[in-house]
Amino acid sequence: MKILVINPGSTSTKIAVYEDEKPILLRNITHTAEELAPFGNVTEQQDFRRQLVLDELQQADIPLDFDAVIGRGGLVKPIAGGVYEINDQMVDDTLHGCVMHRHACNLGCLIAYEIALNIPHCRAFIADPGVVDELSPLARISGSPLMPRICIWHALNQRAIARRYARGIGKEYEDLNLIICHLGGGISVAAHEHGRAIDANNALDGEGPFSPERAGSLPAADLIRLCFSGKYTEEQLLKRIAGQAGLTAHLGTNNMREILERIRLGDEKAQLLVDAMLYHTAKQIASEAAVLCGDIDAILLTGGMAHSDYIVSELRRRIGFLAPVYCFPGENEMEALALNALAVLQGKQKAKVYQ
């Protein structure tokens, strides 16, 4: 089975080609700020990014004869975990029904669908998008009936890491209780109870710890006053929640290598802010321990920041008393997408219908 994987991010589009479980092409197409500047919003980048994907395949002399194209899932309506066949309803919701249209992950569904349409007998999928919602009824309730809790989290990578850890100890993901923390541009923490993420934070729209690019939870009354101050537009304030927030707002950069180097050279402000980020991350992890009533098989750390010995050791120091802590640096999204598509093509898993 030949599978094309497409994973758009804010400044890059990752692509991969798999033959069954074997990757035969891995590319990371970067996009400069100047290249993206002409586009008013993320959706307008669709044709530009699709053509870059096709150009990359042509340069690698890979013909368009795929059995499946699978894209990173976007911010559509909350759905259960699994693999979904892309249909017109999903495309319409991605383009028009989704209020959270500003994230590049939405392009994964759109580009995968468009490429697959032009290939005979090719199927188009997404898998475990960030809006996977398996929250317990208690987790959905907030202090205002106007604003029930939702989760937006790194579902794809967290599930892939959970399954990898389970395989490594000779068990199934569904047998375990895990707390998983994805340490990336956003930080998501989820409590996984026997194969279901029963609690997770909204790592995009203002909940949980702050991160390199996101504000996390903010004082609600102060935020309301800021909204009515007349100093900022809605779009400017939304960027103060995600994009131009967190360490970016404090330090002027989201580059963790640069920030950690500043700390090494004695930058006390950078040290204070990173330590505060880790303090709040540890606090979020500890809160998920209460969700699982302390019955935790392991805590798993993943994402780009998990490459840092300092970040991992500081988190271990604060949360190690809860359960054994294991580190899986980086992200496993490309392989996870490919293997999800392969499972459907081989009949080992059934694609769900988005509706």
XYZ file of C-alpha atoms in Angstrom:
355
model
C 0.000 0.000 0.000
C 1.321 3.417 -0.968
C 0.343 6.285 1.341
C 0.957 10.042 1.174
C 1.031 11.851 4.530
C 0.518 15.629 4.792
C 1.041 17.530 8.048
C 0.786 21.341 7.788
C 2.128 23.535 10.586
C 2.311 27.284 11.027
C 5.674 27.680 9.253
C 6.167 24.323 7.512
C 4.415 21.517 5.684
C 5.755 18.050 6.463
C 5.129 15.312 3.919
C 5.982 11.617 3.826
C 5.441 8.714 1.482
C 5.092 5.236 2.954
C 5.016 1.818 1.338
C 3.163 -0.140 4.002
C 5.126 0.593 7.232
C 8.280 1.749 5.423
C 8.933 5.462 4.798
C 10.426 6.070 1.339
C 10.276 9.880 1.451
C 10.369 12.366 4.341
C 10.381 16.092 3.655
C 9.912 19.246 5.727
C 8.953 22.142 3.458
C 9.573 25.379 5.338
C 7.644 28.585 4.673
C 9.170 31.989 5.348
C 7.174 34.869 6.773
C 7.630 36.652 3.436
C 6.095 33.713 1.530
C 3.044 33.608 3.793
C 2.579 37.383 4.090
C 0.324 37.763 0.995
C -2.305 35.419 2.453
C -4.985 37.002 4.590
C -5.737 33.804 6.512
C -4.641 30.193 6.721
C -7.298 28.862 4.329
C -5.983 31.089 1.557
C -2.692 29.164 1.713
C -4.322 25.944 0.466
C -3.384 26.191 -3.242
C 0.117 27.460 -2.427
C 0.895 24.600 -0.062
C -0.749 21.938 -2.226
C 1.429 22.925 -5.164
C 4.564 22.747 -3.005
C 3.609 19.190 -2.015
C 3.076 18.189 -5.647
C 6.363 19.837 -6.675
C 8.237 17.941 -3.962
C 6.777 14.627 -5.143
C 7.687 15.421 -8.741
C 11.263 16.314 -7.800
C 11.539 13.000 -5.931
C 10.179 11.192 -9.021
C 7.240 9.755 -7.074
C 4.137 9.289 -9.260
C 0.641 10.145 -8.058
C -0.576 6.565 -7.697
C -1.363 6.473 -3.981
C -3.829 4.126 -2.312
C -4.533 6.763 0.317
C -3.715 10.349 1.258
C -3.988 11.144 4.961
C -3.771 14.648 6.374
C -3.410 16.067 9.821
C -6.926 16.614 11.130
C -8.227 20.134 11.580
C -10.337 22.003 14.120
C -13.766 20.742 13.118
C -16.565 19.826 15.532
C -15.617 17.655 18.537
C -15.445 13.978 17.530
C -14.401 10.630 18.991
C -10.885 9.374 18.325
C -10.050 7.239 15.297
C -9.620 7.410 11.522
C -12.171 9.360 9.479
C -12.770 9.269 5.750
C -12.815 12.862 4.514
C -16.209 13.772 3.072
C -17.945 16.896 1.816
C -19.366 17.625 5.282
C -15.895 17.645 6.837
C -14.554 19.910 4.092
C -17.507 22.282 4.505
C -17.094 22.405 8.285
C -13.365 23.055 7.861
C -14.014 25.921 5.449
C -17.156 27.477 6.897
C -18.387 25.852 10.088
C -15.247 26.113 12.161
C -14.753 29.302 14.145
C -11.183 28.323 14.992
C -9.998 28.656 11.397
C -6.707 30.324 12.181
C -4.648 27.150 12.687
C -2.712 25.602 9.789
C -3.758 22.061 10.762
C -7.041 22.728 8.934
C -5.125 22.563 5.647
C -4.286 18.881 6.152
C -7.849 17.765 5.485
C -8.345 20.159 2.563
C -5.121 19.326 0.720
C -5.427 15.555 1.277
C -8.985 15.566 -0.067
C -8.099 17.608 -3.133
C -5.082 15.469 -4.078
C -6.975 12.195 -3.548
C -9.867 13.344 -5.755
C -7.526 13.401 -8.748
C -6.114 9.882 -8.196
C -8.197 6.856 -9.260
C -9.330 4.618 -6.384
C -7.471 6.758 -3.813
C -9.029 7.346 -0.403
C -8.586 10.417 1.803
C -8.416 10.302 5.598
C -7.641 12.208 8.758
C -6.853 10.584 12.121
C -7.111 11.686 15.767
C -7.415 15.440 15.146
C -6.837 17.952 17.923
C -10.583 18.155 18.610
C -10.892 14.508 19.702
C -13.329 14.724 22.612
C -13.700 11.822 25.051
C -14.124 13.976 28.147
C -15.990 12.629 31.120
C -19.275 14.450 31.904
C -17.645 16.061 34.957
C -14.810 17.458 32.855
C -17.177 19.303 30.506
C -18.719 21.483 33.206
C -17.248 24.922 33.867
C -18.374 27.651 36.239
C -20.577 29.182 33.544
C -23.305 27.376 31.567
C -22.456 29.741 28.695
C -18.978 28.236 28.363
C -18.745 24.449 28.738
C -15.193 23.079 28.639
C -13.847 21.705 25.390
C -10.428 20.245 24.713
C -8.012 21.018 21.892
C -4.907 18.931 22.370
C -2.189 16.924 20.645
C -4.390 13.843 20.339
C -2.528 12.226 17.442
C 0.926 12.343 19.022
C -0.279 11.553 22.539
C -2.067 8.401 21.369
C 0.904 7.331 19.235
C 3.282 7.735 22.188
C 0.855 5.913 24.500
C 0.725 2.931 22.143
C 4.514 2.930 21.728
C 5.004 2.915 25.498
C 2.415 0.147 25.920
C 4.084 -2.026 23.271
C 7.424 -1.507 24.976
C 6.163 -2.996 28.229
C 4.166 -5.767 26.588
C 0.737 -4.292 27.261
C -2.110 -2.622 25.373
C -2.860 1.097 25.560
C -6.363 0.151 26.715
C -4.892 -1.619 29.758
C -3.186 1.460 31.188
C -3.840 4.699 33.050
C -1.458 7.369 31.769
C -0.836 11.077 32.081
C 0.730 12.404 28.880
C 2.200 15.868 28.437
C 3.019 17.197 24.962
C 5.624 19.960 25.213
C 5.493 21.960 21.980
C 4.477 25.419 20.778
C 1.423 24.648 22.871
C 1.390 22.383 25.926
C -1.380 19.818 26.290
C -1.818 17.468 29.244
C -4.328 14.624 29.197
C -5.455 11.863 31.551
C -5.798 8.603 29.587
C -7.950 6.010 31.341
C -7.934 2.597 29.642
C -7.690 3.993 26.106
C -9.838 7.127 26.527
C -8.636 10.658 27.216
C -11.174 11.527 29.892
C -9.669 14.937 30.640
C -7.452 17.303 28.628
C -6.878 21.032 28.479
C -7.693 23.390 25.620
C -4.079 23.970 24.631
C -4.965 26.402 21.832
C -7.571 28.774 23.188
C -6.483 29.664 26.696
C -6.415 26.850 29.236
C -3.622 25.160 31.129
C 0.036 26.225 31.358
C 1.485 28.950 29.176
C 3.903 27.762 26.515
C 6.323 29.163 23.925
C 3.414 30.520 21.824
C 0.259 30.386 23.961
C -1.016 32.208 27.000
C -2.661 29.321 28.828
C -5.166 30.204 31.557
C -5.506 33.931 32.212
C -7.281 36.007 34.899
C -10.813 36.156 33.440
C -11.875 39.569 34.760
C -8.645 41.213 33.583
C -9.151 39.691 30.139
C -12.715 41.023 29.947
C -11.544 44.506 30.913
C -8.859 44.331 28.233
C -11.479 43.369 25.641
C -13.510 46.495 26.435
C -10.545 48.839 26.820
C -10.658 49.901 23.175
C -6.900 49.363 22.867
C -7.017 46.135 20.840
C -9.065 44.581 18.050
C -10.573 41.113 18.428
C -7.922 39.666 16.127
C -5.099 41.302 18.110
C -6.424 39.872 21.371
C -6.865 36.406 19.886
C -3.193 36.499 18.939
C -2.417 37.406 22.558
C -4.002 34.055 23.447
C -2.311 31.950 20.758
C 0.553 32.970 18.487
C 1.952 36.083 20.119
C 1.621 34.869 23.693
C 3.533 32.887 26.283
C 7.317 33.047 26.037
C 6.973 34.851 22.693
C 5.197 37.765 24.393
C 7.659 37.878 27.288
C 10.936 37.244 25.457
C 10.252 38.108 21.813
C 10.907 34.581 20.510
C 9.401 31.087 20.554
C 12.753 29.449 19.749
C 13.491 27.231 22.740
C 17.076 26.571 21.666
C 17.699 30.310 21.688
C 15.932 30.761 25.032
C 17.837 27.913 26.681
C 21.098 29.340 25.346
C 20.192 32.713 26.882
C 19.690 30.935 30.193
C 23.064 29.219 29.850
C 24.663 32.633 29.343
C 23.064 34.004 32.508
C 19.807 35.631 31.346
C 17.849 35.725 34.623
C 14.579 36.859 33.026
C 14.606 33.925 30.600
C 15.401 31.587 33.492
C 12.490 32.903 35.553
C 10.001 32.589 32.689
C 10.998 29.076 31.645
C 10.919 27.937 35.263
C 7.446 29.485 35.623
C 6.266 27.661 32.498
C 7.536 24.366 33.924
C 6.013 25.137 37.334
C 2.562 25.581 35.773
C 3.050 22.536 33.531
C 3.881 20.380 36.543
C 0.822 21.755 38.321
C -1.364 20.777 35.345
C 0.110 17.267 35.322
C -0.524 16.913 39.053
C -4.144 17.978 38.584
C -4.667 15.106 36.127
C -3.447 12.759 38.868
C -6.564 13.737 40.805
C -8.709 12.879 37.762
C -7.260 9.346 37.840
C -7.555 9.189 41.652
C -3.821 8.573 41.872
C -4.050 5.308 39.905
C -1.307 6.142 37.381
C 0.840 3.595 35.575
C 3.195 6.207 34.098
C 3.659 9.832 33.095
C 4.903 10.305 29.532
C 6.634 13.477 28.289
C 6.764 14.141 24.564
C 7.031 16.975 22.018
C 9.921 19.126 20.867
C 10.807 20.588 24.266
C 11.298 17.066 25.638
C 14.674 17.090 23.851
C 15.921 19.468 26.570
C 17.590 17.746 29.525
C 16.921 20.817 31.668
C 13.185 20.869 30.921
C 12.762 17.135 31.473
C 14.816 17.057 34.683
C 12.926 20.019 36.156
C 9.574 18.385 35.423
C 10.804 15.066 36.851
C 11.827 16.887 40.032
C 8.301 18.210 40.498
C 6.151 15.286 39.338
C 8.312 12.200 39.911
C 6.532 11.413 43.178
C 3.275 10.770 41.291
C 4.391 7.896 39.047
C 7.364 6.759 36.922
C 8.216 9.394 34.291
C 9.330 8.406 30.772
C 10.475 10.685 27.986
C 9.711 10.355 24.255
C 11.262 13.468 22.661
C 9.872 14.948 19.469
C 6.658 13.888 17.840
C 5.537 10.748 16.074
C 2.776 12.222 13.942
C 3.908 11.245 10.430
C 4.306 7.564 11.272
C 1.095 7.601 13.310
C -0.870 9.029 10.375
C 0.619 6.522 7.926
C -0.056 3.535 10.173
C -3.634 4.668 10.802
C -4.291 4.868 7.063
C -2.606 1.498 6.506
C -4.757 -0.154 9.167
C -7.897 0.951 7.314
C -6.567 -0.090 3.900
C -5.676 -3.533 5.255
C -9.064 -3.959 6.903
C -7.639 -4.000 10.437
C -9.533 -0.837 11.370
C -12.761 0.703 10.058
C -12.836 4.318 8.989
C -15.474 6.360 10.795
C -18.021 8.588 9.080
C -17.886 12.294 9.887
C -21.348 13.811 10.189
